[in-house]
Short mmCIF file of N, CA and C and ligand atoms in Angstrom, two decimals:
data_model
loop_
_atom_site.label_atom_id
_atom_site.label_comp_id
_atom_site.label_asym_id
_atom_site.label_seq_id
_atom_site.Cartn_x
_atom_site.Cartn_y
_atom_site.Cartn_z
N MET A 1 -40.91 -91.43 16.99
CA MET A 1 -41.13 -91.34 18.15
C MET A 1 -42.53 -90.58 17.96
N GLU A 2 -43.71 -91.04 18.41
CA GLU A 2 -44.93 -90.65 18.51
C GLU A 2 -44.71 -89.01 18.68
N LEU A 3 -44.03 -88.62 20.24
CA LEU A 3 -44.85 -87.24 21.08
C LEU A 3 -43.36 -86.57 19.24
N MET A 4 -42.06 -86.58 19.41
CA MET A 4 -42.32 -86.18 18.25
C MET A 4 -42.12 -85.34 17.17
N ASP A 5 -42.82 -86.30 16.36
CA ASP A 5 -44.06 -86.50 15.50
C ASP A 5 -44.67 -85.66 16.39
N LYS A 6 -45.49 -85.60 16.91
CA LYS A 6 -46.43 -84.43 17.30
C LYS A 6 -45.67 -82.74 17.88
N ALA A 7 -44.97 -82.81 17.60
CA ALA A 7 -44.50 -81.03 17.41
C ALA A 7 -43.83 -81.39 16.43
N ILE A 8 -43.41 -82.09 15.23
CA ILE A 8 -43.46 -81.70 14.31
C ILE A 8 -44.57 -81.49 13.33
N GLU A 9 -46.18 -82.21 14.55
CA GLU A 9 -46.60 -81.40 12.71
C GLU A 9 -47.09 -80.58 13.70
N ALA A 10 -46.85 -79.84 14.57
CA ALA A 10 -47.30 -78.27 15.35
C ALA A 10 -46.57 -77.58 14.95
N LYS A 11 -45.80 -77.69 14.57
CA LYS A 11 -45.14 -76.77 13.70
C LYS A 11 -45.32 -76.33 12.82
N LYS A 12 -47.01 -76.59 11.77
CA LYS A 12 -47.13 -76.38 10.32
C LYS A 12 -47.43 -75.32 11.07
N ASN A 13 -48.30 -75.27 12.40
CA ASN A 13 -49.61 -73.54 12.37
C ASN A 13 -48.44 -72.41 13.40
N SER A 14 -47.31 -72.97 13.50
CA SER A 14 -46.34 -71.32 14.02
C SER A 14 -46.45 -70.30 13.33
N TYR A 15 -47.36 -69.52 13.70
CA TYR A 15 -46.74 -68.32 13.41
C TYR A 15 -46.03 -67.34 13.15
N SER A 16 -45.10 -67.32 12.82
CA SER A 16 -44.11 -66.58 12.48
C SER A 16 -43.24 -65.80 10.97
N PRO A 17 -44.10 -64.38 10.21
CA PRO A 17 -44.08 -63.88 10.03
C PRO A 17 -42.85 -63.19 10.18
N TYR A 18 -42.26 -62.77 11.26
CA TYR A 18 -40.94 -61.83 11.46
C TYR A 18 -39.77 -63.26 11.25
N SER A 19 -39.37 -64.01 12.00
CA SER A 19 -38.66 -63.94 12.19
C SER A 19 -38.37 -65.33 11.61
N HIS A 20 -39.70 -65.84 10.69
CA HIS A 20 -40.06 -67.19 9.30
C HIS A 20 -39.52 -68.62 10.46
N PHE A 21 -38.70 -68.60 11.75
CA PHE A 21 -38.00 -69.41 11.99
C PHE A 21 -39.87 -70.49 12.57
N LYS A 22 -40.07 -71.39 11.95
CA LYS A 22 -40.60 -72.36 12.88
C LYS A 22 -41.01 -72.74 14.08
N VAL A 23 -41.56 -72.97 15.13
CA VAL A 23 -40.92 -74.10 15.91
C VAL A 23 -42.06 -74.54 17.34
N GLY A 24 -42.30 -76.05 17.07
CA GLY A 24 -43.87 -76.52 17.21
C GLY A 24 -43.43 -77.91 18.14
N ALA A 25 -44.67 -77.70 19.22
CA ALA A 25 -43.40 -79.32 20.49
C ALA A 25 -44.79 -79.15 21.43
N ALA A 26 -44.29 -80.43 21.53
CA ALA A 26 -45.94 -81.13 21.99
C ALA A 26 -45.01 -81.69 23.77
N LEU A 27 -46.63 -81.57 24.73
CA LEU A 27 -45.96 -82.04 26.12
C LEU A 27 -47.04 -83.62 26.42
N LEU A 28 -46.34 -84.33 27.20
CA LEU A 28 -46.72 -85.14 27.49
C LEU A 28 -47.14 -84.99 29.64
N THR A 29 -48.64 -85.21 29.14
CA THR A 29 -48.97 -84.87 31.11
C THR A 29 -48.91 -86.45 32.28
N LYS A 30 -48.32 -86.33 33.47
CA LYS A 30 -48.08 -88.02 33.77
C LYS A 30 -49.16 -88.50 33.24
N ASP A 31 -50.95 -88.76 33.45
CA ASP A 31 -51.88 -89.70 32.66
C ASP A 31 -51.98 -89.65 30.83
N GLY A 32 -50.82 -88.71 29.87
CA GLY A 32 -51.13 -89.55 29.24
C GLY A 32 -51.48 -88.73 28.04
N LYS A 33 -52.06 -87.79 28.61
CA LYS A 33 -52.59 -86.20 26.85
C LYS A 33 -51.49 -85.78 26.78
N ILE A 34 -51.73 -85.59 25.27
CA ILE A 34 -50.55 -84.98 25.07
C ILE A 34 -50.86 -83.27 24.54
N PHE A 35 -50.61 -82.10 25.07
CA PHE A 35 -50.41 -81.05 24.24
C PHE A 35 -50.07 -81.08 23.41
N THR A 36 -49.88 -80.12 22.15
CA THR A 36 -49.09 -79.72 21.25
C THR A 36 -49.31 -77.30 21.38
N GLY A 37 -48.20 -77.13 20.55
CA GLY A 37 -47.87 -76.00 20.02
C GLY A 37 -46.64 -75.46 19.45
N CYS A 38 -47.41 -74.38 19.38
CA CYS A 38 -46.14 -73.54 18.10
C CYS A 38 -46.03 -72.07 18.07
N ASN A 39 -45.16 -71.39 17.65
CA ASN A 39 -44.62 -70.61 18.01
C ASN A 39 -45.47 -69.08 17.99
N ILE A 40 -46.45 -68.14 18.04
CA ILE A 40 -46.44 -66.90 18.31
C ILE A 40 -46.41 -65.56 17.89
N GLU A 41 -45.86 -65.40 16.87
CA GLU A 41 -45.21 -63.68 17.07
C GLU A 41 -45.44 -63.09 17.00
N SER A 42 -45.19 -61.36 16.87
CA SER A 42 -46.37 -60.72 17.21
C SER A 42 -45.37 -59.18 17.19
N VAL A 43 -45.33 -57.97 16.25
CA VAL A 43 -44.28 -57.55 15.48
C VAL A 43 -44.62 -56.81 16.05
N SER A 44 -44.34 -56.13 18.26
CA SER A 44 -43.76 -56.10 18.86
C SER A 44 -43.57 -56.29 19.63
N HIS A 45 -43.42 -57.42 18.75
CA HIS A 45 -41.63 -59.18 19.38
C HIS A 45 -41.76 -59.67 20.85
N THR A 46 -42.21 -58.16 22.24
CA THR A 46 -41.88 -58.83 22.70
C THR A 46 -43.41 -60.33 23.11
N PRO A 47 -44.49 -59.48 22.73
CA PRO A 47 -46.11 -60.93 23.04
C PRO A 47 -45.53 -61.66 22.85
N THR A 48 -44.09 -62.27 22.05
CA THR A 48 -43.86 -63.21 21.16
C THR A 48 -43.85 -65.06 22.09
N CYS A 49 -44.91 -65.24 21.91
CA CYS A 49 -44.88 -66.61 22.43
C CYS A 49 -43.89 -68.11 21.76
N CYS A 50 -42.97 -68.43 22.24
CA CYS A 50 -42.27 -69.45 22.04
C CYS A 50 -43.38 -70.77 22.19
N ALA A 51 -43.14 -71.74 20.90
CA ALA A 51 -43.74 -73.40 20.97
C ALA A 51 -44.05 -73.57 22.14
N GLU A 52 -43.07 -74.18 23.17
CA GLU A 52 -43.04 -74.27 24.29
C GLU A 52 -44.70 -74.21 24.79
N ARG A 53 -44.16 -72.71 26.12
CA ARG A 53 -44.89 -71.87 26.54
C ARG A 53 -46.35 -72.97 25.72
N THR A 54 -46.09 -72.31 24.75
CA THR A 54 -48.39 -72.80 24.39
C THR A 54 -48.73 -73.05 24.70
N ALA A 55 -48.12 -75.30 24.35
CA ALA A 55 -48.90 -75.98 24.94
C ALA A 55 -48.30 -76.20 26.22
N PHE A 56 -47.47 -75.75 27.05
CA PHE A 56 -47.47 -75.64 28.92
C PHE A 56 -48.68 -74.70 29.18
N PHE A 57 -48.56 -73.62 28.55
CA PHE A 57 -50.74 -72.68 29.03
C PHE A 57 -51.08 -73.07 28.41
N LYS A 58 -50.89 -73.81 27.30
CA LYS A 58 -52.73 -74.53 26.76
C LYS A 58 -52.99 -75.46 27.68
N ALA A 59 -52.05 -76.30 28.48
CA ALA A 59 -51.91 -78.57 28.83
C ALA A 59 -53.00 -76.74 30.14
N ILE A 60 -52.02 -76.54 30.59
CA ILE A 60 -53.08 -75.19 32.41
C ILE A 60 -53.74 -74.96 32.30
N SER A 61 -53.94 -74.39 31.59
CA SER A 61 -56.00 -74.61 31.09
C SER A 61 -56.27 -74.95 31.47
N GLU A 62 -56.07 -76.13 31.39
CA GLU A 62 -57.28 -77.15 30.86
C GLU A 62 -56.98 -78.23 32.05
N GLY A 63 -56.32 -77.17 33.03
CA GLY A 63 -56.44 -78.52 34.44
C GLY A 63 -55.52 -79.43 34.49
N TYR A 64 -54.25 -79.52 33.78
CA TYR A 64 -53.07 -80.54 34.13
C TYR A 64 -51.88 -79.65 34.15
N LYS A 65 -51.56 -79.97 35.53
CA LYS A 65 -50.20 -79.80 36.44
C LYS A 65 -48.46 -80.63 36.57
N GLU A 66 -49.42 -81.46 35.71
CA GLU A 66 -48.66 -82.55 35.91
C GLU A 66 -48.16 -83.08 34.30
N PHE A 67 -46.45 -83.42 34.58
CA PHE A 67 -45.62 -83.43 33.16
C PHE A 67 -44.27 -84.05 32.98
N GLU A 68 -44.65 -85.31 31.77
CA GLU A 68 -43.63 -85.91 32.32
C GLU A 68 -42.43 -85.75 31.19
N ALA A 69 -42.97 -85.22 30.32
CA ALA A 69 -42.07 -85.06 29.17
C ALA A 69 -42.27 -83.61 28.21
N ILE A 70 -41.20 -82.80 27.48
CA ILE A 70 -41.13 -82.38 25.62
C ILE A 70 -40.75 -82.46 24.42
N ALA A 71 -41.66 -82.67 24.20
CA ALA A 71 -40.98 -83.47 21.97
C ALA A 71 -40.90 -81.44 21.43
N VAL A 72 -39.40 -80.62 21.22
CA VAL A 72 -39.04 -79.59 20.30
C VAL A 72 -38.37 -80.22 19.55
N SER A 73 -39.23 -79.53 18.52
CA SER A 73 -38.69 -79.59 16.71
C SER A 73 -38.56 -77.95 15.86
N GLY A 74 -37.68 -77.81 15.72
CA GLY A 74 -37.82 -76.11 14.91
C GLY A 74 -37.12 -76.39 13.49
N ASP A 75 -37.16 -75.07 13.42
CA ASP A 75 -36.12 -74.78 11.50
C ASP A 75 -34.86 -75.65 11.02
N THR A 76 -34.46 -75.99 12.65
CA THR A 76 -33.02 -76.44 13.09
C THR A 76 -32.75 -77.73 13.48
N GLU A 77 -31.80 -78.36 12.86
CA GLU A 77 -31.54 -79.77 13.98
C GLU A 77 -32.00 -80.37 14.99
N TYR A 78 -31.31 -79.08 16.09
CA TYR A 78 -31.53 -79.07 17.10
C TYR A 78 -31.64 -77.36 18.25
N CYS A 79 -32.91 -77.79 18.60
CA CYS A 79 -33.48 -76.18 18.18
C CYS A 79 -34.32 -76.44 20.21
N TYR A 80 -33.20 -76.53 21.09
CA TYR A 80 -32.75 -76.03 22.51
C TYR A 80 -34.70 -74.91 22.79
N PRO A 81 -34.80 -74.87 23.69
CA PRO A 81 -35.55 -74.40 25.13
C PRO A 81 -34.54 -72.46 25.11
N CYS A 82 -35.75 -72.14 25.19
CA CYS A 82 -34.81 -70.80 25.42
C CYS A 82 -34.95 -70.52 26.98
N GLY A 83 -34.06 -69.69 27.41
CA GLY A 83 -34.35 -70.14 29.01
C GLY A 83 -35.78 -69.26 29.78
N VAL A 84 -36.48 -68.34 28.67
CA VAL A 84 -37.38 -68.51 29.62
C VAL A 84 -38.41 -69.90 29.94
N CYS A 85 -38.47 -70.09 28.72
CA CYS A 85 -38.91 -71.76 28.84
C CYS A 85 -38.86 -72.85 29.71
N ARG A 86 -37.57 -72.37 29.60
CA ARG A 86 -36.55 -73.58 30.12
C ARG A 86 -37.43 -73.33 32.15
N GLN A 87 -37.38 -71.66 32.58
CA GLN A 87 -38.18 -71.65 33.75
C GLN A 87 -39.00 -71.93 33.58
N VAL A 88 -40.40 -71.39 33.14
CA VAL A 88 -41.73 -72.11 32.83
C VAL A 88 -41.51 -73.56 32.87
N MET A 89 -41.12 -73.93 32.48
CA MET A 89 -41.22 -75.42 32.51
C MET A 89 -40.88 -76.25 34.10
N SER A 90 -39.89 -74.62 34.55
CA SER A 90 -39.25 -75.75 36.03
C SER A 90 -40.02 -75.34 37.79
N GLU A 91 -41.05 -74.26 37.38
CA GLU A 91 -42.12 -73.98 37.28
C GLU A 91 -42.95 -75.22 37.94
N PHE A 92 -43.72 -76.55 36.68
CA PHE A 92 -44.07 -77.40 36.93
C PHE A 92 -43.76 -78.64 36.82
N CYS A 93 -42.64 -78.47 36.81
CA CYS A 93 -41.95 -80.22 36.27
C CYS A 93 -41.36 -80.16 37.30
N ASP A 94 -40.72 -81.49 37.82
CA ASP A 94 -39.60 -82.16 38.46
C ASP A 94 -38.07 -82.51 37.76
N LYS A 95 -37.13 -82.18 38.33
CA LYS A 95 -36.07 -82.33 38.13
C LYS A 95 -35.79 -83.25 36.99
N ASP A 96 -36.52 -84.77 36.88
CA ASP A 96 -36.14 -85.56 35.81
C ASP A 96 -36.97 -85.59 34.97
N PHE A 97 -37.67 -84.75 34.58
CA PHE A 97 -39.12 -84.13 33.36
C PHE A 97 -37.99 -83.76 32.01
N LYS A 98 -38.62 -84.86 31.36
CA LYS A 98 -37.28 -84.32 29.97
C LYS A 98 -37.43 -83.94 28.66
N ILE A 99 -37.29 -83.86 28.25
CA ILE A 99 -37.02 -82.75 27.40
C ILE A 99 -36.30 -83.56 26.52
N TYR A 100 -36.56 -83.80 24.90
CA TYR A 100 -36.28 -83.99 23.54
C TYR A 100 -35.90 -83.26 22.90
N VAL A 101 -34.40 -83.59 21.92
CA VAL A 101 -34.48 -82.75 21.04
C VAL A 101 -33.60 -82.28 20.20
N GLY A 102 -34.38 -82.85 18.82
CA GLY A 102 -33.88 -83.23 17.32
C GLY A 102 -33.66 -85.63 18.34
N ASP A 103 -32.31 -85.69 17.79
CA ASP A 103 -31.94 -87.18 18.31
C ASP A 103 -31.42 -87.42 19.56
N LYS A 104 -31.78 -85.97 20.62
CA LYS A 104 -31.27 -86.72 21.93
C LYS A 104 -32.04 -86.15 23.54
N GLU A 105 -31.76 -86.83 23.97
CA GLU A 105 -33.05 -86.93 25.25
C GLU A 105 -32.07 -85.84 26.21
N TYR A 106 -32.12 -84.54 27.48
CA TYR A 106 -32.44 -84.91 28.51
C TYR A 106 -33.19 -83.95 29.27
N THR A 107 -33.01 -83.98 31.05
CA THR A 107 -33.08 -83.74 32.04
C THR A 107 -33.89 -82.42 32.09
N LEU A 108 -34.95 -81.48 32.77
CA LEU A 108 -34.83 -80.57 33.05
C LEU A 108 -33.81 -79.73 33.79
N ASP A 109 -33.02 -80.95 34.51
CA ASP A 109 -32.16 -80.54 35.34
C ASP A 109 -30.97 -80.94 34.94
N GLU A 110 -30.52 -81.65 33.97
CA GLU A 110 -30.10 -81.39 32.86
C GLU A 110 -29.53 -79.70 32.03
N LEU A 111 -30.20 -79.24 31.56
CA LEU A 111 -30.87 -77.61 30.69
C LEU A 111 -31.24 -76.64 31.62
N LEU A 112 -31.39 -76.97 32.28
CA LEU A 112 -32.11 -75.90 33.56
C LEU A 112 -30.84 -76.18 35.03
N PRO A 113 -29.43 -76.03 35.78
CA PRO A 113 -28.97 -76.46 37.29
C PRO A 113 -29.04 -74.87 37.45
N TYR A 114 -29.24 -75.22 39.04
CA TYR A 114 -28.85 -74.18 40.24
C TYR A 114 -30.12 -73.13 39.30
N SER A 115 -31.21 -73.72 39.69
CA SER A 115 -33.25 -72.66 39.45
C SER A 115 -33.55 -71.55 40.52
N PHE A 116 -33.42 -70.64 39.84
CA PHE A 116 -34.38 -69.87 41.15
C PHE A 116 -34.84 -70.78 42.16
N ASP A 117 -35.00 -70.46 43.08
CA ASP A 117 -36.62 -70.91 44.53
C ASP A 117 -36.36 -70.18 45.59
N LEU A 118 -37.34 -69.50 45.84
CA LEU A 118 -37.69 -69.06 46.92
C LEU A 118 -36.32 -69.33 48.64
N GLU A 119 -36.56 -71.11 48.49
CA GLU A 119 -36.19 -71.77 49.26
C GLU A 119 -34.90 -71.82 50.15
N LYS A 120 -34.11 -71.97 48.75
CA LYS A 120 -32.85 -71.83 48.87
C LYS A 120 -31.71 -71.18 48.91
N1 THU B 1 -38.85 -70.03 19.36
C1 THU B 1 -39.25 -71.69 19.95
O1 THU B 1 -40.62 -70.43 19.67
N2 THU B 1 -39.15 -72.38 21.24
C2 THU B 1 -37.55 -71.75 21.74
O2 THU B 1 -37.06 -72.71 21.66
C3 THU B 1 -36.59 -71.38 21.03
C4 THU B 1 -37.43 -69.81 19.77
C5 THU B 1 -39.77 -69.19 19.08
C6 THU B 1 -39.64 -67.55 18.63
C7 THU B 1 -40.37 -66.68 18.09
O3 THU B 1 -40.64 -67.09 17.46
C8 THU B 1 -39.03 -67.88 17.04
O4 THU B 1 -38.75 -68.72 17.10
C9 THU B 1 -37.87 -67.35 16.38
O5 THU B 1 -36.73 -66.99 17.63
#
């Protein structure tokens, strides 16, 4: 699968000298463009950015705000997006946004049900 291949490729740029856990992500926009990202760590931990958020923030800062799917590849077989990344996804994506992890496929609604909303 092309999107997962790009996530695996992006993992090579991971800057993870503290956890030694490499992650790559590839985010597909609704008009077919792919933005990749890797995790970028910090010695003081809190500034660490996950691969998924790197990909999202790259895309958003380039003017893209409509997304179809993301593929995530970590050093484990199934590297699921963390809660913070799921929350970022819910800011920009519909409930049917697709998340590929290993050989599995989910929707955002499956991985983040009952998400916070100011109007509910
Ligand atoms: N990490 C990601 O990049 N994405 C995930 O979905 C889970 C965790 C990163 C953060 C940190 O650099 C390393 O993995 C270990 O927690």
